[in-house]
Short mmCIF file of C-alpha atoms in Angstrom, two decimals:
data_model
loop_
_atom_site.label_atom_id
_atom_site.label_comp_id
_atom_site.label_asym_id
_atom_site.label_seq_id
_atom_site.Cartn_x
_atom_site.Cartn_y
_atom_site.Cartn_z
CA GLU V 54 0.00 0.00 0.00
CA ILE V 55 1.32 3.42 -0.97
CA VAL V 56 0.86 6.04 1.75
CA LEU V 57 0.62 9.71 0.84
CA THR V 58 1.55 12.27 3.49
CA GLN V 59 0.42 15.85 2.99
CA SER V 60 1.86 18.91 4.69
CA PRO V 61 1.13 21.24 6.25
CA ALA V 62 -2.18 20.21 7.76
CA THR V 63 -3.41 23.80 7.63
CA LEU V 64 -2.22 26.81 5.70
CA SER V 65 -3.45 30.31 6.50
CA LEU V 66 -2.67 32.96 3.90
CA SER V 67 -3.95 36.26 2.59
CA PRO V 68 -5.48 37.05 -0.79
CA GLY V 69 -2.84 37.56 -3.46
CA GLU V 70 -0.26 35.37 -1.72
CA ARG V 71 1.09 32.04 -2.98
CA ALA V 72 0.25 28.69 -1.41
CA THR V 73 2.65 25.76 -1.58
CA LEU V 74 1.22 22.36 -0.63
CA SER V 75 3.32 19.23 -0.32
CA CYS V 76 2.52 15.57 -0.89
CA ARG V 77 5.08 12.84 -0.19
CA ALA V 78 4.67 9.21 -1.27
CA SER V 79 5.98 6.27 0.73
CA GLN V 80 7.56 4.88 -2.45
CA SER V 81 8.15 6.11 -5.96
CA ILE V 82 4.97 6.70 -7.94
CA SER V 83 6.58 8.20 -11.05
CA SER V 84 4.27 11.06 -12.09
CA TYR V 85 1.05 9.26 -11.17
CA LEU V 86 -0.29 11.93 -8.85
CA ALA V 87 -3.40 14.08 -8.89
CA TRP V 88 -4.70 16.95 -6.79
CA TYR V 89 -8.33 17.61 -5.83
CA GLN V 90 -10.07 20.58 -4.23
CA GLN V 91 -12.99 20.05 -1.86
CA LYS V 92 -15.06 22.91 -0.51
CA PRO V 93 -17.38 22.41 2.48
CA GLY V 94 -20.49 20.45 1.56
CA GLN V 95 -19.28 19.80 -1.96
CA ALA V 96 -17.81 16.88 -3.83
CA PRO V 97 -14.11 16.96 -4.68
CA ARG V 98 -13.02 18.51 -7.98
CA LEU V 99 -10.04 17.37 -9.99
CA LEU V 100 -7.43 20.11 -10.38
CA ILE V 101 -4.25 18.41 -11.57
CA TYR V 102 -3.43 14.92 -12.88
CA ASP V 103 -0.24 13.22 -14.01
CA SER V 104 1.56 15.53 -11.56
CA SER V 105 1.35 18.67 -13.69
CA ASP V 106 -1.54 18.53 -16.19
CA ARG V 107 -4.41 20.88 -15.39
CA ALA V 108 -7.92 19.48 -15.70
CA THR V 109 -10.42 21.18 -17.97
CA GLY V 110 -11.51 24.59 -16.73
CA ILE V 111 -8.90 24.87 -13.99
CA PRO V 112 -7.27 28.32 -13.85
CA ALA V 113 -3.57 28.65 -14.61
CA ARG V 114 -3.08 29.87 -11.02
CA PHE V 115 -3.07 26.19 -10.07
CA SER V 116 0.07 24.30 -10.97
CA GLY V 117 1.56 20.97 -10.01
CA SER V 118 5.06 19.60 -10.07
CA GLY V 119 7.16 16.69 -8.90
CA SER V 120 7.96 13.07 -9.62
CA GLY V 121 9.07 10.03 -7.72
CA THR V 122 8.09 10.65 -4.11
CA ASP V 123 7.83 14.43 -3.72
CA PHE V 124 5.09 16.56 -5.22
CA THR V 125 3.90 20.14 -4.92
CA LEU V 126 0.68 21.97 -5.66
CA THR V 127 1.17 25.71 -6.03
CA ILE V 128 -1.70 28.17 -5.99
CA SER V 129 -0.63 31.62 -7.12
CA ASN V 130 -2.42 34.87 -6.45
CA LEU V 131 -4.77 33.34 -3.89
CA GLU V 132 -8.43 34.29 -4.02
CA PRO V 133 -10.97 33.91 -1.19
CA GLU V 134 -12.74 31.21 -3.23
CA ASP V 135 -9.62 29.03 -2.99
CA SER V 136 -10.44 28.27 0.66
CA ALA V 137 -10.86 24.50 0.69
CA VAL V 138 -9.26 21.20 1.60
CA TYR V 139 -6.82 19.91 -1.00
CA TYR V 140 -6.12 16.19 -1.41
CA CYS V 141 -3.44 14.42 -3.38
CA GLN V 142 -4.10 10.99 -4.89
CA GLN V 143 -1.85 8.38 -6.49
CA ARG V 144 -2.68 5.74 -9.08
CA SER V 145 0.65 3.94 -9.25
CA SER V 146 -1.01 1.10 -7.40
CA TRP V 147 -4.52 0.83 -5.98
CA PRO V 148 -5.71 4.42 -5.68
CA SER V 149 -5.04 6.13 -2.39
CA PHE V 150 -5.41 9.67 -1.07
CA GLY V 151 -3.44 11.85 1.25
CA GLY V 152 -4.95 13.19 4.45
CA GLY V 153 -5.53 16.65 3.03
CA THR V 154 -4.32 20.20 3.55
CA LYS V 155 -6.80 22.84 4.63
CA VAL V 156 -6.17 26.23 3.02
CA GLU V 157 -7.67 29.22 4.76
CA ILE V 158 -7.71 32.56 3.00
CA GLU H 158 -23.38 19.09 -18.92
CA VAL H 159 -21.95 15.97 -17.33
CA LEU H 160 -24.07 14.97 -14.36
CA LEU H 161 -23.80 12.09 -11.89
CA VAL H 162 -26.59 11.61 -9.36
CA GLU H 163 -26.27 9.08 -6.56
CA SER H 164 -29.17 7.61 -4.63
CA GLY H 165 -29.97 4.77 -2.27
CA GLY H 166 -28.19 5.90 0.87
CA GLY H 167 -29.80 5.72 4.28
CA LEU H 168 -29.63 4.40 7.83
CA VAL H 169 -29.10 0.68 8.30
CA LYS H 170 -28.03 -1.61 11.13
CA PRO H 171 -24.74 -3.50 11.21
CA GLY H 172 -24.94 -6.64 9.09
CA GLU H 173 -27.65 -5.29 6.82
CA SER H 174 -27.43 -4.52 3.10
CA LEU H 175 -27.91 -1.47 0.91
CA ARG H 176 -27.74 -0.86 -2.83
CA LEU H 177 -26.48 2.45 -4.15
CA SER H 178 -27.22 3.75 -7.63
CA CYS H 179 -25.59 6.43 -9.75
CA THR H 180 -27.39 7.77 -12.80
CA ALA H 181 -25.29 9.46 -15.45
CA SER H 182 -26.19 12.02 -18.10
CA GLY H 183 -24.45 14.39 -20.47
CA PHE H 184 -21.82 11.96 -21.75
CA SER H 185 -21.42 8.58 -23.39
CA PHE H 186 -21.64 6.44 -20.25
CA SER H 187 -20.66 3.18 -21.92
CA THR H 188 -17.26 4.53 -22.98
CA TYR H 189 -16.02 5.46 -19.50
CA ALA H 190 -14.81 3.39 -16.59
CA MET H 191 -16.57 4.31 -13.36
CA ASN H 192 -15.69 4.38 -9.68
CA TRP H 193 -16.98 4.63 -6.14
CA VAL H 194 -15.10 6.73 -3.59
CA ARG H 195 -16.25 7.29 -0.01
CA GLN H 196 -15.62 9.80 2.74
CA ALA H 197 -16.35 9.13 6.39
CA PRO H 198 -17.82 12.13 8.23
CA GLY H 199 -15.12 14.72 8.78
CA LYS H 200 -12.46 12.43 7.31
CA GLY H 201 -10.49 12.03 4.10
CA LEU H 202 -11.23 10.22 0.86
CA GLU H 203 -11.05 6.47 0.33
CA TRP H 204 -11.28 4.70 -3.03
CA VAL H 205 -13.80 1.85 -2.87
CA SER H 206 -14.18 0.21 -6.26
CA SER H 207 -13.72 0.58 -10.02
CA ILE H 208 -15.35 -1.04 -13.03
CA SER H 209 -14.31 -1.00 -16.68
CA THR H 210 -16.62 0.00 -19.51
CA VAL H 211 -18.23 -3.41 -20.01
CA GLY H 212 -17.56 -4.78 -16.55
CA SER H 213 -14.72 -7.03 -17.60
CA PHE H 214 -12.33 -5.54 -15.07
CA ILE H 215 -13.47 -4.92 -11.52
CA TYR H 216 -11.37 -3.83 -8.57
CA TYR H 217 -12.07 -3.38 -4.87
CA ALA H 218 -10.33 -1.89 -1.89
CA ASP H 219 -9.31 -4.54 0.64
CA SER H 220 -11.66 -2.95 3.18
CA VAL H 221 -14.75 -3.88 1.14
CA LYS H 222 -13.60 -6.93 -0.82
CA GLY H 223 -16.02 -9.83 -0.40
CA ARG H 224 -18.79 -7.59 0.94
CA PHE H 225 -19.38 -5.01 -1.81
CA THR H 226 -20.19 -5.63 -5.49
CA ILE H 227 -19.90 -3.00 -8.20
CA SER H 228 -21.89 -3.32 -11.41
CA ARG H 229 -23.22 -1.20 -14.24
CA ASP H 230 -26.05 -1.09 -16.77
CA ASN H 231 -24.86 0.79 -19.83
CA ALA H 232 -28.32 0.79 -21.41
CA GLN H 233 -29.69 2.57 -18.36
CA LYS H 234 -26.54 4.71 -17.91
CA SER H 235 -26.33 3.57 -14.34
CA LEU H 236 -23.67 2.43 -11.89
CA PHE H 237 -24.43 0.37 -8.80
CA LEU H 238 -22.82 -0.63 -5.54
CA GLN H 239 -24.33 -3.55 -3.65
CA MET H 240 -23.16 -3.36 -0.06
CA ASN H 241 -23.65 -6.42 2.15
CA SER H 242 -22.61 -7.17 5.72
CA LEU H 243 -22.35 -3.47 6.44
CA ARG H 244 -20.22 -2.37 9.37
CA VAL H 245 -20.19 0.78 11.47
CA ASP H 246 -16.95 1.86 9.78
CA ASP H 247 -18.68 1.80 6.38
CA THR H 248 -20.51 4.95 7.44
CA ALA H 249 -19.62 7.58 4.85
CA ILE H 250 -20.73 9.71 1.97
CA TYR H 251 -20.42 7.54 -1.13
CA TYR H 252 -19.47 9.36 -4.31
CA CYS H 253 -19.82 8.09 -7.83
CA ALA H 254 -16.99 9.36 -10.04
CA ARG H 255 -16.26 9.02 -13.72
CA ASP H 256 -12.78 8.20 -14.87
CA LEU H 257 -11.03 11.10 -16.58
CA ASN H 258 -9.66 8.89 -19.33
CA THR H 259 -10.59 5.39 -20.32
CA ILE H 260 -8.15 3.45 -22.48
CA PHE H 261 -9.16 0.14 -24.00
CA GLY H 262 -12.10 0.12 -21.61
CA VAL H 263 -10.04 0.49 -18.44
CA GLY H 264 -9.84 3.69 -16.44
CA ARG H 265 -6.67 5.49 -15.48
CA ASN H 266 -8.06 6.14 -12.01
CA TRP H 267 -8.17 9.91 -12.20
CA PHE H 268 -11.65 10.81 -10.93
CA ASP H 269 -13.52 13.52 -12.79
CA PRO H 270 -16.26 14.54 -12.34
CA TRP H 271 -17.92 13.42 -9.12
CA GLY H 272 -21.55 13.20 -8.11
CA GLN H 273 -22.87 15.02 -5.05
CA GLY H 274 -22.74 11.85 -2.96
CA THR H 275 -25.21 9.82 -0.92
CA LEU H 276 -24.86 9.29 2.82
CA VAL H 277 -24.76 5.79 4.23
CA THR H 278 -25.06 5.50 7.99
CA VAL H 279 -24.51 2.16 9.69
CA SER H 280 -25.58 2.21 13.31
CA SER H 281 -27.41 0.03 15.78
#
């Protein structure tokens, strides 16, 4: 089983700042990583897949990078609507998710 | 517009069964692999099961293997999850999710989009 560890647990930032979220895999997963955004009371939404490819309709402010075991989601020019919990997910083996990072704007 | 609508959730006792449904619209259902993902109250996400376009390939998380059965009816554009021998720790919102890409009938396990979810509560 591949374990994904996300950090920090909570990130508090101001509008216009940049958020950097980390996801570390317990073993190499190549570039098989995705990021999801979940707002309260809503279903998750796919932001990034294959480590760095943006899903349809996702603003360019969201970018992903990394390979192997270390991955980053960067949100530039934060907006109040970016307040949410962000999850990473791997598909190198049976799908698994990280514990999430809560971003407060 | 792609739409996934889950139904069938509710309150059941440990050991009982429940069948969830997911009705799809706005896309060619038969050409996409489909998935179930759940989220316990206040907790993170857990993949439950996946099924290929014609049901030839089916996968389950270890936590539900032998108790849950995924199936689909392409003519009715519907996905199902039969849940037997339910346990208290199966309590969660169950989301139906389409696979982002399906290659040769098998999904790549990127989940997009998701339905709004249906709540399953297992309690005595």
